[in-house]
Amino acid sequence: MLTFSVITLFPNEIQHYCAASIIGRAQKNQIIQVQTINPRDFTTDVHHKVDDAPYGGGVGMVMMCKPIMDAYRSLSPMAPNHRILMTAPQGKPLNQAMAKELAQAEQIVILCGHYEGIDARIMQLIPEIELVSLGDFVLTGGELAAMSIIDATTRLLPGALGKDASAEEESFTEGLLEYPHFTRPPIFEGLEVPSVLLSGNHAEIARWRREKSLELTYRYRPELLAEATLSEKDLAFLQALEAFQKA
């Protein structure tokens, strides 16, 4: 079982999200465990203060080291195979490859920053910390990023999706975007489901899906093609697509 240990000032946000849908079922089935640790619980003053003004001046408040470190140390001992993450704009962008790596861990600790972030000395106190970001933008706190890490990682664990093949065919699995999906009715407001999907010909369906993945990746995320695993048929299809686009 993979344990997510989230150090956050807003534990209810994490627990509420993780109680529903696939993540909730994964917890119920003991595939994962999500625990939250609130640094406020480790303060001794009447106001449960966890932040203070930044040295050197400036706007906003900075989370203090002591409540964070006390919360972190409360997790000892950790699983032998653990990862320690901190959500931060300067971190490595979360992607499918990172989620696959994280899915191999036994425990993932996630430190959620808030306000102007955490006192920078935390990086020296916990040298194992890996910085993770959702992208080049700033969020109010790290909770959304933490939930994204939990979600992206959990769905890769055996049994989390019910059918493990579901994860194998998702976007970015082979460096490509996923093909389009359709369901009933076969015609809706004059728009028809592609006939090949109704044919029952599994080989043709597989070919159509592969070509659509290539087409969507070429159209929306062409930079992914440089790292994707492509066959000779894939390359021929892309060349024909490119020639058609230029015609």
CSV table of C-alpha atoms in Angstrom, one decimal, residues 84-94 98 110-118 120 122-123 129-146 149:
chain,number,residue,atom,x,y,z
A,84,ILE,CA,9.7,13.8,0.0
A,85,LEU,CA,8.2,16.4,-2.3
A,86,MET,CA,7.5,20.1,-1.8
A,87,THR,CA,5.1,22.0,-4.1
A,88,ALA,CA,6.8,25.1,-5.4
A,89,PRO,CA,6.6,27.2,-8.7
A,90,GLN,CA,10.3,26.6,-9.3
A,91,GLY,CA,9.9,22.9,-9.1
A,92,LYS,CA,10.2,20.2,-11.8
A,93,PRO,CA,6.9,20.1,-13.7
A,94,LEU,CA,4.7,17.1,-12.8
A,98,MET,CA,7.2,11.5,-12.8
A,110,ILE,CA,4.2,16.2,0.3
A,111,LEU,CA,4.9,19.6,1.9
A,112,CYS,CA,2.3,22.2,0.9
A,113,GLY,CA,3.6,25.7,0.9
A,114,HIS,CA,1.2,28.7,1.6
A,115,TYR,CA,1.4,32.5,1.8
A,116,GLU,CA,4.8,33.4,0.3
A,117,GLY,CA,6.1,29.9,0.8
A,118,ILE,CA,8.2,28.1,3.5
A,120,ALA,CA,14.2,28.5,2.7
A,122,ILE,CA,13.8,23.8,5.1
A,123,MET,CA,15.8,22.7,2.1
A,129,ILE,CA,13.2,17.4,-0.7
A,130,GLU,CA,12.3,17.3,-4.4
A,131,LEU,CA,10.5,20.4,-5.7
A,132,VAL,CA,7.4,19.8,-7.8
A,133,SER,CA,5.3,22.2,-9.8
A,134,LEU,CA,2.1,22.0,-11.8
A,135,GLY,CA,3.4,24.6,-14.3
A,136,ASP,CA,4.6,28.2,-14.8
A,137,PHE,CA,1.9,29.9,-12.7
A,138,VAL,CA,1.4,30.7,-9.0
A,139,LEU,CA,-1.3,29.1,-6.8
A,140,THR,CA,-2.5,30.3,-3.4
A,141,GLY,CA,-1.2,27.2,-1.8
A,142,GLY,CA,0.2,23.8,-2.6
A,143,GLU,CA,-2.9,21.8,-1.9
A,144,LEU,CA,-4.1,21.7,-5.5
A,145,ALA,CA,-0.6,20.5,-6.6
A,146,ALA,CA,-0.6,17.8,-3.8
A,149,ILE,CA,0.3,14.3,-7.4
